[in-house]
Amino acid sequence: MHQYLKAIGFSKIHTKKELKEILKQVENDFTKQTVVSYQEKNDYCELKKEFGQGIGISLCGELDENEEFDADYYFPYFEGSGITTRSEAVVEKRIENERYVGICEDPKVGISLIFHLQNGLEYMKEKQLGKRAVYNAATFSGLAVSGKILLPVKREQEPTKKEKENSENRKQLLNAARNGDQEAIETLTLNDIDTYSKVSYRLINEDILSIVDTYFMPYGVECDMYSIMGKILAVRERENILTGEKLYQMKLDVNELQFDICVPKEGVMGEPEMGRRFKGNIWLQGQIDFSG
């Protein structure tokens, strides 16, 4: 069973029989259906059923000429809001099934962000039409099964003009380094050594969470799993309409990227409020805007 079913309020599913009953509901009472040409006698179909605001289960598989649906795989989803990044994103197919991941190089983070593509069938249509392979707008979202609420870092003052300029310079250096600029690579290396030295000195008397405001790091062996800590910009309490389980949906600012996450209320340690921070591990999902 999918680990992140818990993230959308299905923590009470423990057996394959219970899972099959839920998936049967998706197949028989779906909210949205998307079909794309696949093979000579088969189409590929995605059935989505909502179980609350922005949350649901997607069931994908083949649809034959007799309208018989053969399920291939499923995944829980949470739809984010707004545009998270306008950096270039490309799509790659996974080895198994018709699953796709998006890969985004956003200079704010400094690493390649890999996310499960929620609108994979739209990409299949784009590919069949022979449209472009690089896109410039993506909306991220995250599913978490647990997390902690932390107090904000006390700042003596807002970022100065010089600090903002340094941040912009770093983004430019990262872009240049990705294009093979040796001088940019050396400058970034020296800056990182200097930062490491300063942090090591402060760690003698301070806790790391009072030094680091937000972070975005790969987690585990899956390519689209991340450990994050971000500032809470908004928080809403929602409910899975089938199970009645309570959920938190939060908009976070993580390394200057803004996106939504969904996490079960009972899995959160602390009380989420605007200005506080959320720390946890997420399965990163996203949608690419193919219209732009």
Tab-separated table of C-alpha atoms in Angstrom:
chain	number	residue	atom	x	y	z
A	1	MET	CA	0.000	0.000	0.000
A	2	HIS	CA	1.098	3.522	-0.678
A	3	GLN	CA	2.757	5.075	2.356
A	4	TYR	CA	1.292	8.509	1.666
A	5	LEU	CA	-2.348	7.416	1.791
A	6	LYS	CA	-2.013	8.435	5.457
A	7	ALA	CA	-1.179	11.973	4.368
A	8	ILE	CA	-4.672	12.474	2.897
A	9	GLY	CA	-6.611	10.859	5.737
A	10	PHE	CA	-6.533	7.100	5.069
A	11	SER	CA	-4.545	5.986	8.108
A	12	LYS	CA	-7.062	3.252	8.938
A	13	ILE	CA	-6.377	1.234	5.768
A	14	HIS	CA	-4.343	-1.807	6.857
A	15	THR	CA	-5.239	-4.625	4.426
A	16	LYS	CA	-5.291	-5.091	0.667
A	17	LYS	CA	-9.008	-5.824	0.883
A	18	GLU	CA	-9.685	-2.405	2.421
A	19	LEU	CA	-7.487	-0.769	-0.221
A	20	LYS	CA	-9.329	-2.540	-3.044
A	21	GLU	CA	-12.652	-1.237	-1.714
A	22	ILE	CA	-11.342	2.355	-1.846
A	23	LEU	CA	-9.910	1.897	-5.348
A	24	LYS	CA	-13.222	0.394	-6.476
A	25	GLN	CA	-14.925	3.602	-5.322
A	26	VAL	CA	-12.466	5.605	-7.416
A	27	GLU	CA	-13.184	3.461	-10.482
A	28	ASN	CA	-16.970	3.490	-10.128
A	29	ASP	CA	-17.541	7.013	-8.792
A	30	PHE	CA	-14.694	9.128	-10.140
A	31	THR	CA	-14.727	12.924	-10.077
A	32	LYS	CA	-12.641	13.414	-13.221
A	33	GLN	CA	-11.644	11.213	-16.162
A	34	THR	CA	-8.805	11.834	-18.616
A	35	VAL	CA	-8.239	9.610	-21.652
A	36	VAL	CA	-5.355	9.717	-24.117
A	37	SER	CA	-4.608	7.590	-27.191
A	38	TYR	CA	-2.186	4.846	-26.232
A	39	GLN	CA	-2.124	1.805	-28.523
A	40	GLU	CA	-4.087	0.644	-31.555
A	41	LYS	CA	-6.856	-0.998	-29.544
A	42	ASN	CA	-6.269	0.575	-26.120
A	43	ASP	CA	-6.385	4.041	-24.598
A	44	TYR	CA	-4.693	5.123	-21.418
A	45	CYS	CA	-7.041	6.440	-18.760
A	46	GLU	CA	-6.759	8.310	-15.470
A	47	LEU	CA	-9.625	8.314	-12.981
A	48	LYS	CA	-9.515	10.818	-10.131
A	49	LYS	CA	-11.765	10.897	-7.099
A	50	GLU	CA	-11.718	13.766	-4.614
A	51	PHE	CA	-11.986	12.968	-0.911
A	52	GLY	CA	-11.728	16.548	0.301
A	53	GLN	CA	-10.528	19.956	-0.798
A	54	GLY	CA	-7.523	19.432	-3.050
A	55	ILE	CA	-6.962	15.804	-2.004
A	56	GLY	CA	-7.836	12.522	-3.660
A	57	ILE	CA	-6.671	9.314	-5.293
A	58	SER	CA	-5.675	8.929	-8.929
A	59	LEU	CA	-6.098	5.523	-10.593
A	60	CYS	CA	-4.379	4.964	-13.940
A	61	GLY	CA	-4.608	2.098	-16.411
A	62	GLU	CA	-5.576	0.879	-19.857
A	63	LEU	CA	-9.047	1.221	-21.361
A	64	ASP	CA	-9.773	-1.312	-24.107
A	65	GLU	CA	-12.144	-1.065	-27.055
A	66	ASN	CA	-14.938	-2.551	-24.935
A	67	GLU	CA	-14.546	0.189	-22.294
A	68	GLU	CA	-13.053	-2.336	-19.856
A	69	PHE	CA	-10.651	-0.637	-17.447
A	70	ASP	CA	-7.492	-2.474	-16.344
A	71	ALA	CA	-5.831	-0.612	-13.459
A	72	ASP	CA	-2.065	-0.172	-13.701
A	73	TYR	CA	-1.169	1.903	-10.627
A	74	TYR	CA	-2.593	4.475	-8.218
A	75	PHE	CA	-1.301	7.327	-6.104
A	76	PRO	CA	-2.699	9.767	-3.510
A	77	TYR	CA	-2.463	13.398	-4.552
A	78	PHE	CA	-2.716	16.896	-3.133
A	79	GLU	CA	-3.142	19.792	-5.544
A	80	GLY	CA	-1.177	22.922	-4.762
A	81	SER	CA	-2.103	26.515	-5.570
A	82	GLY	CA	-0.272	29.262	-7.446
A	83	ILE	CA	2.935	29.030	-9.450
A	84	THR	CA	5.895	27.804	-7.382
A	85	THR	CA	8.648	28.304	-9.936
A	86	ARG	CA	9.144	29.698	-13.415
A	87	SER	CA	12.491	28.031	-13.898
A	88	GLU	CA	12.940	25.532	-16.714
A	89	ALA	CA	11.429	22.099	-16.101
A	90	VAL	CA	11.707	18.930	-18.164
A	91	VAL	CA	9.783	15.650	-17.939
A	92	GLU	CA	11.190	12.123	-17.856
A	93	LYS	CA	9.355	8.790	-17.920
A	94	ARG	CA	9.948	6.306	-15.143
A	95	ILE	CA	11.047	2.790	-16.050
A	96	GLU	CA	7.821	1.123	-14.935
A	97	ASN	CA	4.286	2.075	-16.022
A	98	GLU	CA	3.257	5.352	-17.595
A	99	ARG	CA	4.593	7.380	-14.685
A	100	TYR	CA	6.458	10.627	-15.140
A	101	VAL	CA	8.662	12.898	-13.049
A	102	GLY	CA	9.426	16.560	-13.526
A	103	ILE	CA	12.952	17.902	-13.071
A	104	CYS	CA	13.415	21.560	-12.243
A	105	GLU	CA	16.615	23.593	-11.860
A	106	ASP	CA	15.643	26.486	-9.614
A	107	PRO	CA	18.604	28.639	-8.503
A	108	LYS	CA	16.874	29.488	-5.208
A	109	VAL	CA	17.445	25.925	-3.996
A	110	GLY	CA	20.790	25.047	-5.545
A	111	ILE	CA	19.851	21.421	-6.340
A	112	SER	CA	17.799	19.702	-9.022
A	113	LEU	CA	14.251	19.281	-7.742
A	114	ILE	CA	12.590	16.061	-8.883
A	115	PHE	CA	8.832	15.744	-8.376
A	116	HIS	CA	6.103	13.249	-9.197
A	117	LEU	CA	4.150	14.684	-12.127
A	118	GLN	CA	0.439	14.787	-11.267
A	119	ASN	CA	-0.734	15.675	-14.788
A	120	GLY	CA	1.213	12.970	-16.594
A	121	LEU	CA	-1.575	12.249	-19.084
A	122	GLU	CA	-1.566	15.886	-20.171
A	123	TYR	CA	2.128	15.464	-20.881
A	124	MET	CA	1.376	12.330	-22.938
A	125	LYS	CA	-0.967	14.425	-25.073
A	126	GLU	CA	1.660	17.146	-25.445
A	127	LYS	CA	4.231	14.574	-26.508
A	128	GLN	CA	1.909	13.049	-29.107
A	129	LEU	CA	1.308	16.501	-30.571
A	130	GLY	CA	5.065	16.995	-30.843
A	131	LYS	CA	5.131	20.088	-28.659
A	132	ARG	CA	8.157	21.446	-26.794
A	133	ALA	CA	9.974	19.414	-24.173
A	134	VAL	CA	10.976	22.267	-21.819
A	135	TYR	CA	8.434	24.196	-19.756
A	136	ASN	CA	8.622	27.341	-17.650
A	137	ALA	CA	5.950	27.110	-14.962
A	138	ALA	CA	5.308	24.484	-12.276
A	139	THR	CA	3.158	24.236	-9.169
A	140	PHE	CA	4.582	22.101	-6.371
A	141	SER	CA	2.794	20.390	-3.506
A	142	GLY	CA	3.902	17.987	-0.808
A	143	LEU	CA	2.451	15.091	1.155
A	144	ALA	CA	3.773	14.401	4.657
A	145	VAL	CA	2.720	11.780	7.197
A	146	SER	CA	4.173	13.679	10.149
A	147	GLY	CA	6.056	16.831	11.095
A	148	LYS	CA	7.059	19.244	13.844
A	149	ILE	CA	6.181	22.873	14.408
A	150	LEU	CA	9.113	25.093	15.364
A	151	LEU	CA	9.240	28.660	16.592
A	152	PRO	CA	10.585	31.229	14.125
A	153	VAL	CA	14.181	32.413	14.149
A	154	LYS	CA	14.478	35.821	15.805
A	155	ARG	CA	15.885	38.382	13.399
A	156	GLU	CA	17.341	41.662	14.542
A	157	GLN	CA	16.394	43.336	11.261
A	158	GLU	CA	15.063	42.693	7.786
A	159	PRO	CA	17.556	41.578	5.118
A	160	THR	CA	19.665	44.537	4.007
A	161	LYS	CA	20.132	45.672	0.426
A	162	LYS	CA	23.621	44.119	0.444
A	163	GLU	CA	22.262	40.748	1.647
A	164	LYS	CA	19.675	40.763	-1.135
A	165	GLU	CA	22.377	41.592	-3.672
A	166	ASN	CA	24.521	38.722	-2.356
A	167	SER	CA	21.554	36.367	-2.745
A	168	GLU	CA	21.021	37.459	-6.355
A	169	ASN	CA	24.747	37.129	-7.082
A	170	ARG	CA	24.707	33.563	-5.752
A	171	LYS	CA	21.806	32.661	-8.055
A	172	GLN	CA	23.717	34.059	-11.020
A	173	LEU	CA	26.834	32.129	-10.014
A	174	LEU	CA	24.817	28.898	-9.737
A	175	ASN	CA	23.410	29.414	-13.233
A	176	ALA	CA	26.894	30.099	-14.592
A	177	ALA	CA	28.306	27.031	-12.805
A	178	ARG	CA	25.637	24.811	-14.362
A	179	ASN	CA	26.797	26.071	-17.770
A	180	GLY	CA	30.368	25.053	-16.989
A	181	ASP	CA	31.858	28.384	-15.914
A	182	GLN	CA	35.001	27.335	-14.010
A	183	GLU	CA	35.453	30.715	-12.340
A	184	ALA	CA	31.882	30.587	-10.993
A	185	ILE	CA	32.472	27.063	-9.664
A	186	GLU	CA	35.616	28.181	-7.826
A	187	THR	CA	33.860	31.251	-6.375
A	188	LEU	CA	30.962	29.134	-5.093
A	189	THR	CA	33.396	26.650	-3.546
A	190	LEU	CA	35.242	29.395	-1.669
A	191	ASN	CA	31.942	30.932	-0.509
A	192	ASP	CA	30.747	27.550	0.772
A	193	ILE	CA	34.005	27.011	2.685
A	194	ASP	CA	33.610	30.457	4.261
A	195	THR	CA	29.968	29.725	5.196
A	196	TYR	CA	30.913	26.356	6.682
A	197	SER	CA	33.583	28.040	8.824
A	198	LYS	CA	31.135	30.653	10.142
A	199	VAL	CA	28.442	28.078	10.914
A	200	SER	CA	30.921	25.775	12.673
A	201	TYR	CA	31.992	28.663	14.900
A	202	ARG	CA	28.391	29.558	15.801
A	203	LEU	CA	27.505	25.913	16.549
A	204	ILE	CA	29.765	26.042	19.574
A	205	ASN	CA	27.155	28.116	21.436
A	206	GLU	CA	24.005	27.859	19.274
A	207	ASP	CA	21.587	25.217	18.019
A	208	ILE	CA	21.547	24.489	14.273
A	209	LEU	CA	17.802	25.257	14.038
A	210	SER	CA	18.430	28.766	15.338
A	211	ILE	CA	20.994	29.337	12.581
A	212	VAL	CA	19.253	27.694	9.622
A	213	ASP	CA	15.933	29.367	8.831
A	214	THR	CA	14.735	27.048	6.030
A	215	TYR	CA	16.178	24.158	4.038
A	216	PHE	CA	15.347	21.784	1.167
A	217	MET	CA	17.362	18.528	1.122
A	218	PRO	CA	17.002	15.121	-0.583
A	219	TYR	CA	15.802	12.427	1.797
A	220	GLY	CA	16.003	8.630	1.582
A	221	VAL	CA	16.546	6.606	-1.585
A	222	GLU	CA	13.554	7.844	-3.598
A	223	CYS	CA	14.406	10.675	-5.983
A	224	ASP	CA	11.277	12.743	-5.193
A	225	MET	CA	11.511	12.607	-1.387
A	226	TYR	CA	12.802	15.641	0.527
A	227	SER	CA	13.431	16.788	4.052
A	228	ILE	CA	12.258	20.378	4.415
A	229	MET	CA	11.893	23.168	6.915
A	230	GLY	CA	9.924	26.237	5.931
A	231	LYS	CA	8.092	29.255	7.251
A	232	ILE	CA	4.302	28.853	7.512
A	233	LEU	CA	2.546	31.516	5.433
A	234	ALA	CA	-0.994	30.155	5.846
A	235	VAL	CA	-2.657	27.170	7.506
A	236	ARG	CA	-6.099	25.612	7.073
A	237	GLU	CA	-7.745	22.652	8.757
A	238	ARG	CA	-9.478	20.277	6.339
A	239	GLU	CA	-11.174	16.892	6.544
A	240	ASN	CA	-11.243	13.678	4.531
A	241	ILE	CA	-14.965	13.457	3.759
A	242	LEU	CA	-14.930	9.641	3.696
A	243	THR	CA	-12.948	8.869	6.853
A	244	GLY	CA	-13.517	12.093	8.787
A	245	GLU	CA	-9.803	12.376	9.595
A	246	LYS	CA	-8.552	15.926	10.167
A	247	LEU	CA	-5.756	17.347	8.024
A	248	TYR	CA	-3.578	20.446	7.993
A	249	GLN	CA	-2.967	22.147	4.679
A	250	MET	CA	-0.173	24.695	4.933
A	251	LYS	CA	1.459	27.111	2.518
A	252	LEU	CA	5.188	27.229	3.198
A	253	ASP	CA	8.103	29.400	2.174
A	254	VAL	CA	11.084	27.063	1.751
A	255	ASN	CA	14.265	28.634	0.358
A	256	GLU	CA	12.103	31.339	-1.268
A	257	LEU	CA	9.889	28.719	-2.948
A	258	GLN	CA	6.223	28.881	-1.941
A	259	PHE	CA	4.110	25.729	-2.120
A	260	ASP	CA	1.405	23.827	-0.202
A	261	ILE	CA	1.724	20.665	1.861
A	262	CYS	CA	-0.875	18.344	3.385
A	263	VAL	CA	-0.272	16.439	6.624
A	264	PRO	CA	-2.571	14.591	9.074
A	265	LYS	CA	-3.399	16.671	12.131
A	266	GLU	CA	-2.592	13.810	14.509
A	267	GLY	CA	0.863	13.456	12.936
A	268	VAL	CA	1.890	17.049	13.698
A	269	MET	CA	3.743	17.843	16.910
A	270	GLY	CA	2.877	21.389	17.948
A	271	GLU	CA	0.344	23.983	16.858
A	272	PRO	CA	0.855	25.385	13.328
A	273	GLU	CA	0.446	29.153	13.063
A	274	MET	CA	1.529	31.824	10.623
A	275	GLY	CA	5.158	32.799	11.181
A	276	ARG	CA	6.136	29.515	12.787
A	277	ARG	CA	8.078	26.846	10.912
A	278	PHE	CA	7.205	23.328	9.727
A	279	LYS	CA	9.863	20.624	9.690
A	280	GLY	CA	9.270	17.218	8.120
A	281	ASN	CA	9.780	14.821	5.227
A	282	ILE	CA	7.623	15.170	2.122
A	283	TRP	CA	6.832	13.375	-1.115
A	284	LEU	CA	7.141	16.180	-3.644
A	285	GLN	CA	4.439	16.337	-6.314
A	286	GLY	CA	3.731	18.934	-8.961
A	287	GLN	CA	1.870	20.020	-12.031
A	288	ILE	CA	3.477	21.617	-15.073
A	289	ASP	CA	1.609	24.366	-16.890
A	290	PHE	CA	1.512	23.178	-20.500
A	291	SER	CA	-0.486	26.163	-21.728
A	292	GLY	CA	2.300	28.721	-21.356
